[in-house]
XYZ file of C-alpha atoms in Angstrom:
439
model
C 0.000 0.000 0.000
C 1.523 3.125 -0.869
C 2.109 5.245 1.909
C 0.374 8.601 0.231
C -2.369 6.888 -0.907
C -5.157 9.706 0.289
C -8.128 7.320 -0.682
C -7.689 4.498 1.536
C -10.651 2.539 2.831
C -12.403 3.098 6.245
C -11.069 -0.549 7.276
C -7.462 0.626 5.790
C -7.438 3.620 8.088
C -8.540 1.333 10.922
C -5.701 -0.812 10.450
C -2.935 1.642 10.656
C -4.454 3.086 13.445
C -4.709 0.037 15.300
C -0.884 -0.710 14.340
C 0.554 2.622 14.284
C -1.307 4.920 16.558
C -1.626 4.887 19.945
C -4.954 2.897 20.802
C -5.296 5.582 23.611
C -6.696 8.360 21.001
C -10.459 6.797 20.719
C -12.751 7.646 17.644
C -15.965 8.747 17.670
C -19.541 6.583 17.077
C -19.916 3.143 16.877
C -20.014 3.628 13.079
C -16.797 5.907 12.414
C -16.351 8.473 9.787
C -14.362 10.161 7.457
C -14.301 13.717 6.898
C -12.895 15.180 4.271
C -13.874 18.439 4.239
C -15.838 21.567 5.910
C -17.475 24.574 5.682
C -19.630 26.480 8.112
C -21.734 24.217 10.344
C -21.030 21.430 7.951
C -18.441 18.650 8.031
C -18.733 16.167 4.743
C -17.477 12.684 4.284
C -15.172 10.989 1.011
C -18.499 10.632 -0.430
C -19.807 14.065 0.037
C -22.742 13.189 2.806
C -23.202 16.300 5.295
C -22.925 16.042 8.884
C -24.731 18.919 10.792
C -21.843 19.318 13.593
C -23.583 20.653 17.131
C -20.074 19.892 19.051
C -17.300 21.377 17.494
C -16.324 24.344 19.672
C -12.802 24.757 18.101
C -13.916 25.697 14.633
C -15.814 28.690 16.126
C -16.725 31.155 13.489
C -17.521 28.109 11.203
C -15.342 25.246 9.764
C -12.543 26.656 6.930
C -14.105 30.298 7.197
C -12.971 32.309 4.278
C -11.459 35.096 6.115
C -9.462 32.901 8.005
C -7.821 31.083 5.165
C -7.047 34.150 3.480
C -5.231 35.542 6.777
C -3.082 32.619 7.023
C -2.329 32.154 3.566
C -1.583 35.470 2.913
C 0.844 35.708 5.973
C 2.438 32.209 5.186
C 3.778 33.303 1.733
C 5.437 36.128 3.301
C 7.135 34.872 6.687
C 6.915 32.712 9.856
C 9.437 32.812 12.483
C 9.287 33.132 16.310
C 8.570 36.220 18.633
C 12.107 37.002 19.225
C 11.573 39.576 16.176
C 9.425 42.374 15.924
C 6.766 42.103 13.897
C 3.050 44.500 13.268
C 1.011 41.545 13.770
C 2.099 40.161 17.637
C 1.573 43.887 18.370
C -1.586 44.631 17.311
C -3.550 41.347 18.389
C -1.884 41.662 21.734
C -3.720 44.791 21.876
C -7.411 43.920 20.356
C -7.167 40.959 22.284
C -6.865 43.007 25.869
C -9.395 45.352 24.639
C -11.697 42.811 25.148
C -10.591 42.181 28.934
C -11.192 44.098 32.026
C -8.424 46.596 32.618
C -7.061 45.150 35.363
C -6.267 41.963 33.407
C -3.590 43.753 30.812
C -0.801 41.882 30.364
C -1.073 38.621 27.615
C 1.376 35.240 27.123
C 0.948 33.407 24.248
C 1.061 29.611 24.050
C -0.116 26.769 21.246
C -2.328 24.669 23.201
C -5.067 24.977 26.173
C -2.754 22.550 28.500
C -0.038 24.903 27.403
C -1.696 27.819 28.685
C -3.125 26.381 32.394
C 0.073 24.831 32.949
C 1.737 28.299 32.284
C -1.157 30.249 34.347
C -0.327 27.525 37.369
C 3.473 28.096 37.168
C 2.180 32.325 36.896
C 0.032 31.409 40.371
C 2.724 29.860 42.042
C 5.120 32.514 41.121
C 2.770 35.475 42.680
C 1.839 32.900 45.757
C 4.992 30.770 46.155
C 1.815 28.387 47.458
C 1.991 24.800 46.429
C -1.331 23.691 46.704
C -4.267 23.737 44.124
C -8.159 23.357 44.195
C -10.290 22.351 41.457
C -13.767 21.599 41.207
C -15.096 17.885 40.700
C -15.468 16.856 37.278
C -13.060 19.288 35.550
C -10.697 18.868 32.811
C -8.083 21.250 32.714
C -5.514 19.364 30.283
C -3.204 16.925 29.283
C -0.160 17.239 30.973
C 0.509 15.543 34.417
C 0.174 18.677 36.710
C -3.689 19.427 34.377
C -4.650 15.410 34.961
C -3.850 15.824 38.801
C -6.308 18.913 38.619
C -8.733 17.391 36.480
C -10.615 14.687 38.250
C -12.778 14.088 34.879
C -9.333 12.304 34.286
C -7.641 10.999 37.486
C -10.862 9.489 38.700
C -11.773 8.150 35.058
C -10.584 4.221 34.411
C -6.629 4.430 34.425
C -6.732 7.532 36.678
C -4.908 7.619 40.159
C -6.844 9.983 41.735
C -6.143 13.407 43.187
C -2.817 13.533 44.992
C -2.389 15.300 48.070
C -1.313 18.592 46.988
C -4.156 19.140 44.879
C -7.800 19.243 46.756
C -10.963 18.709 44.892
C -14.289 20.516 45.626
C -17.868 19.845 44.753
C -19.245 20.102 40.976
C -21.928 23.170 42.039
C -24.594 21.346 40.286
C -27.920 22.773 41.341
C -29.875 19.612 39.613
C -28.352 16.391 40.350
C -25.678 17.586 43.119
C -24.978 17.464 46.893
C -27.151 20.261 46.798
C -30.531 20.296 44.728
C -32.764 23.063 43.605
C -31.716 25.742 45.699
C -32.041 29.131 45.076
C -28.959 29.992 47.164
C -26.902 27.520 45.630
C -23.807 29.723 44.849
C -23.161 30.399 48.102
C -24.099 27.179 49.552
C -21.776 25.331 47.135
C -19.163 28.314 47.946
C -19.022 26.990 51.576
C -17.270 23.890 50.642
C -14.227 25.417 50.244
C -13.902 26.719 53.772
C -13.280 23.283 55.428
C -10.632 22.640 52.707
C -8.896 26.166 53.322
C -9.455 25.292 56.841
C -7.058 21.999 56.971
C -4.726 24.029 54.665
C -4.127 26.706 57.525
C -4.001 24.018 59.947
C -1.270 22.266 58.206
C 0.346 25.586 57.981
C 0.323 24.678 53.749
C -0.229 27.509 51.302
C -2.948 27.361 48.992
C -1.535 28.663 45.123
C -4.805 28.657 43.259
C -8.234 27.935 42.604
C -8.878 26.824 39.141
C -12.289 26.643 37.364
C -13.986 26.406 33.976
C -16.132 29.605 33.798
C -18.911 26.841 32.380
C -18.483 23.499 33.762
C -18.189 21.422 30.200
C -17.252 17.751 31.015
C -18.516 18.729 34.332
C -21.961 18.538 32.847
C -22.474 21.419 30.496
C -23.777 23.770 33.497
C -23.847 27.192 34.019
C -22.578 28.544 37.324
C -24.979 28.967 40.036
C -25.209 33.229 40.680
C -23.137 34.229 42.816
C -20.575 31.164 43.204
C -17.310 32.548 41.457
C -17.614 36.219 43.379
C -18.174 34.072 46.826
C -15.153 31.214 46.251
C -13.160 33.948 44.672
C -12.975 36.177 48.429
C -11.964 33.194 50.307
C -9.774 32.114 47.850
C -7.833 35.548 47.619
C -8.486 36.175 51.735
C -6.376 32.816 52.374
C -3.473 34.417 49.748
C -4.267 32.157 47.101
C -4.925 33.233 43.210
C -8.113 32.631 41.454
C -7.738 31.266 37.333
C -10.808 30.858 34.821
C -10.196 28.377 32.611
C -12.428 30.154 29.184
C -10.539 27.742 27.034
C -13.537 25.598 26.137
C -15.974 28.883 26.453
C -14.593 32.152 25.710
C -14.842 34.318 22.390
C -19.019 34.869 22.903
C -19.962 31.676 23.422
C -21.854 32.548 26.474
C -24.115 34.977 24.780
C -24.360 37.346 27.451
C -20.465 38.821 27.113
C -17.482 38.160 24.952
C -15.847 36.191 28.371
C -18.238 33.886 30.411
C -16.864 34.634 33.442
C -18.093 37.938 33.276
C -21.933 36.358 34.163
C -20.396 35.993 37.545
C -19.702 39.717 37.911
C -16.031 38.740 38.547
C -12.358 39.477 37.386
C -10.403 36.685 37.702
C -6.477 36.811 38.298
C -5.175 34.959 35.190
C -7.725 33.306 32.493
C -6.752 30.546 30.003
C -7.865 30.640 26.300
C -7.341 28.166 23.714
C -9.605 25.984 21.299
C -11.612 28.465 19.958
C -8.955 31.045 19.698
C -7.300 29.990 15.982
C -10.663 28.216 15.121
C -8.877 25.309 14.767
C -5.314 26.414 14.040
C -3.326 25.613 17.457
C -2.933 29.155 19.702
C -3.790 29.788 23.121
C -3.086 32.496 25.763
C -2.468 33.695 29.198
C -4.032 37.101 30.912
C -3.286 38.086 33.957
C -2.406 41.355 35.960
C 0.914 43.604 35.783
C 1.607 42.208 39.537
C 1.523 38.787 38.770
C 2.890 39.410 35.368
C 6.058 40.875 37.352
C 6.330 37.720 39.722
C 6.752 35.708 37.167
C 9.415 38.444 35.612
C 12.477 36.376 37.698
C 15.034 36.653 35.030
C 13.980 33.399 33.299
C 12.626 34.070 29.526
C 9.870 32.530 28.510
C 9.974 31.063 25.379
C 7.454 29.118 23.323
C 8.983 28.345 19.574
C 5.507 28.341 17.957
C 3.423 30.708 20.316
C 2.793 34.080 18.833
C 4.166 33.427 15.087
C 3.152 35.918 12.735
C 0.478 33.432 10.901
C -0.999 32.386 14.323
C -1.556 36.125 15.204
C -2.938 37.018 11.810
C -5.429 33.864 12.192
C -6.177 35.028 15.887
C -6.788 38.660 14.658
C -9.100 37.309 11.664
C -11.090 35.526 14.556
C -11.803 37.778 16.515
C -12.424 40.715 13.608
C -15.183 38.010 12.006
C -16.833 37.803 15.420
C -17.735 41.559 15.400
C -18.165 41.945 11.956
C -20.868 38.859 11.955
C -22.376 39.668 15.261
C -21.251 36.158 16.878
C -21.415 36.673 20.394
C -25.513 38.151 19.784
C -26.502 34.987 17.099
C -24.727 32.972 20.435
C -27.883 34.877 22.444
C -30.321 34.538 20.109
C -29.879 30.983 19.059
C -28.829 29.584 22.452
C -32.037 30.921 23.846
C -34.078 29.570 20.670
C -32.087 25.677 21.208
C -33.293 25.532 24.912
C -36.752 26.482 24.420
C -37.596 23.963 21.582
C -35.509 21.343 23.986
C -37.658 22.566 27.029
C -40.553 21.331 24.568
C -39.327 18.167 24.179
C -38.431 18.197 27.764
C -42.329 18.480 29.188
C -42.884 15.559 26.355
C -40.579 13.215 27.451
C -40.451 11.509 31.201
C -36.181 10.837 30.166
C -35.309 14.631 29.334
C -34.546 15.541 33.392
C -33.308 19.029 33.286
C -32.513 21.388 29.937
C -29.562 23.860 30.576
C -26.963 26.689 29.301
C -26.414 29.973 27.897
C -25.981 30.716 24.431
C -24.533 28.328 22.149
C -23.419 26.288 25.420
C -25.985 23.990 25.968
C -26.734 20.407 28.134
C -29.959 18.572 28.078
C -29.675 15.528 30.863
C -30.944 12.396 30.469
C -32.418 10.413 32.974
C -34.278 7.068 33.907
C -37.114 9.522 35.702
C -37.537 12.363 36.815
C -38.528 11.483 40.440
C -35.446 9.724 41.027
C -32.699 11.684 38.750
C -30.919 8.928 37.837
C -28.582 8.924 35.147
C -29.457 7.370 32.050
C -26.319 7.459 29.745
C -27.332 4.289 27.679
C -30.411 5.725 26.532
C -28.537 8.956 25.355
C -25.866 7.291 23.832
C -29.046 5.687 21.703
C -29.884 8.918 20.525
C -26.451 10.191 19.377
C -25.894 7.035 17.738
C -29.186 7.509 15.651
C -28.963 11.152 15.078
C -25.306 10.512 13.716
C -26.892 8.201 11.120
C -29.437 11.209 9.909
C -26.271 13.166 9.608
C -26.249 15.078 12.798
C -23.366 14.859 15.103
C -23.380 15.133 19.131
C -21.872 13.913 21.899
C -22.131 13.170 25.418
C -21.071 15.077 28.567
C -21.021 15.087 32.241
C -19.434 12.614 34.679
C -21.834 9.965 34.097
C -21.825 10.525 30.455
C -26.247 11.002 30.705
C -25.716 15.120 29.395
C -26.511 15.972 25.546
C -23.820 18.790 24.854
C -24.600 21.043 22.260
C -21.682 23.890 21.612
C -21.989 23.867 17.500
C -20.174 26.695 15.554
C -20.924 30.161 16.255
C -22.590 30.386 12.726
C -25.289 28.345 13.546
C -29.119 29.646 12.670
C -32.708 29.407 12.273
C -32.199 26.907 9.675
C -30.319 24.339 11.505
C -32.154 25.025 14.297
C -34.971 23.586 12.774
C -33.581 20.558 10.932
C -32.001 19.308 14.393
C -35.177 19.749 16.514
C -37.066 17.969 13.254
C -34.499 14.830 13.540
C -33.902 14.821 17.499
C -38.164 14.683 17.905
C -38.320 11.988 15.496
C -35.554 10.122 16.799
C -36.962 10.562 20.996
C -40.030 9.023 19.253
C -38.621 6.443 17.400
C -36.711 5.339 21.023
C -40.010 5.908 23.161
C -38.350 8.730 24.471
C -41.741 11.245 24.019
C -45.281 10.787 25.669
């Protein structure tokens, strides 16, 4: 077999893989594809069929957007080379990047991947701190490398995980629907209060706490939406006991939310240092660091730092195409408009269907939970996985989410509209009938 062939077979590709690539990196659906192309909401197979993708949340303004290939191209046929030069480009998205920041946070790293960028803001946290232990919040995923798997117990406590060692203390998921703590209309503070014992024990043991990390919207957590009030209340404690607080936006930031251009702003908070990635390039591999001046000039010790690929001329003319296409297309208010049209034709299906427990999200962020009843709550993660499985096979693509796998996550494109709107509610309601799913 010729080792550029670029038609090989589904089985073909399956057989390389299974020889060549690490069986670790798992593939999607029980029937796989193969995509060969995209464009906008739309991801095609070798023989053309579409795929309506609702998950992809890297290819934000739309898959292989025009602008973006023109940035890219155009700066790739006249130089790339590292940040050690000057160059218009590095300058100028380092600046309409901050504009979209609070003031405080001012100063910007710039890094390839979203592990890249939490492991730099933890080394940032424990450079302002000189505090050497973390807390994360149950059911986060904060990266790949080992330091982001020790804070992410959607990983250490996942088959092949060790767990949480002792430097690094987890904290409940604050989910207001099938948490510790259920419908409660004081839940952000209530789930808040968890964090006292663990800063308690820390003081005790005379230990410093470095950080608290979280995802501004808990994504394998469960696609959930903060409780009001829970960032602002962990955030005091956190900062009273000398510790640093980091949003992790990499999954969520650029509009997704709806509301504002960063979702932690729907907690009326400023974090210390936030994380972006995945959306960032929309698809090509950037990510960043903001923080503050102060912490900034902690980390300022008299080692550089140096990232070979981070902040390349064509990676800041893709990032400035980004985020020039989400103003000029009005991203961030189709995010509002659609996100809020998704969830109520869901909450629709929802009052027809004694399996749909609890419909959730802002803007294009959006969970639907599935459940044996809704008395009990349970988790129902083989019935979902049913529906994914038979919406892929009309050409629609999902996933699940959440730690027990039961949560419908929906984060398509920012360029989704009316029109797929419609043609996913038309194949989801025949599909929850076809599976008994609807009364």
């Amino acid at each position: 077999m010729s080792s550029n062939n670029s038609n090989l077979t589904h089985d073909e590709i399956l057989n390389i893989r299974r020889k060549s690539v690490n069986p670790c990196m798992s593939i999607a659906y029980d029937k796989p594809l193969k995509i060969v192309r995209g464009e906008g909401v739309w991801l095609y197979d070798e023989q053309d069929n579409a795929y309506l993708d609702m998950v992809n949340n890297v290819s934000h303004v739309g898959h292989c957007h025009p602008k973006v290939f023109e940035a890219a191209s155009e700066q790739m046929q006249l130089l790339n080379t590292n940040s050690r030069y000057l160059h218009d480009k590095l300058a100028l998205y380092s600046e309409q990047l901050l504009a979209t920041f609070p003031k405080e946070l001012s100063v910007v790293f710039f890094c390839c991947t979203g592990s890249e960028a939490n492991e730099l803001a933890l080394r940032l946290a424990r450079a302002k701190t000189g505090g050497d232990q973390w807390i994360a919040v149950d059911g986060a995923y904060h990266g790949n490398t080992q330091n982001l798997i020790d804070l992410s117990s959607y990983k250490h406590n996942a088959k092949g995980g060790e767990g949480a060692p002792d430097h690094v203390h987890i904290i409940p998921t604050p989910d207001n629907y099938n948490g510790l703590i259920k419908d409660s209309d004081n839940a952000g503070f209530e789930y808040a209060e968890f964090i006292e014992t663990v800063l308690e024990n820390m003081d005790k043991g005379q230990k410093q706490v470095s950080a608290f990390i979280c995802e501004s919207l808990q994504g394998c957590g469960g696609q959930m939406p903060l409780p009001e009030g829970y960032l602002s209340e962990v955030y005091q404690r956190v900062r009273s006991a000398g510790g640093v607080c980091i949003a992790d936006e990499v999954q969520v930031g650029f509009g997704r939310s709806g509301t504002h251009m960063w979702a932690f702003e729907q907690q009326n908070v400023v974090p210390d240092i936030v994380t972006l990635g995945k959306p960032i390039g929309n698809g090509h591999p950037m990510s960043a660091v903001v923080t503050t001046r102060e912490i900034a000039d902690a980390f300022n010790t008299g080692m550089e730092y140096f990232n070979t690929f981070a902040a390349n001329p064509v990676s800041c003319a893709i990032g400035l195409s980004v985020l020039n296409i989400i103003e000029e297309e009005q991203l961030q208010k189709n995010a509002l408009v659609m996100g809020k049209e998704i969830q109520n034709r869901l909450i629709q299906l929802q009052a027809q269907s004694p399996y749909i427990g609890d419909v959730r999200g802002t803007g294009l962020f959006i969970g639907a939970e599935f459940v044996t009843d809704k008395a009990s709550r349970t988790p129902d993660p083989k019935r979902l996985d049913k529906v994914i499985q038979a919406m892929q096979h009309r050409g629609i693509l999902l996933s699940s989410e959440g730690p027990n796998h039961n949560v419908l996550k929906i984060k398509p494109p920012m360029v989704f509209n009316s029109v797929h709107l419609d043609y996913f509610v038309t194949n989801l309601t025949e599909v929850l009938q076809q599976q008994g799913c609807l009364e």
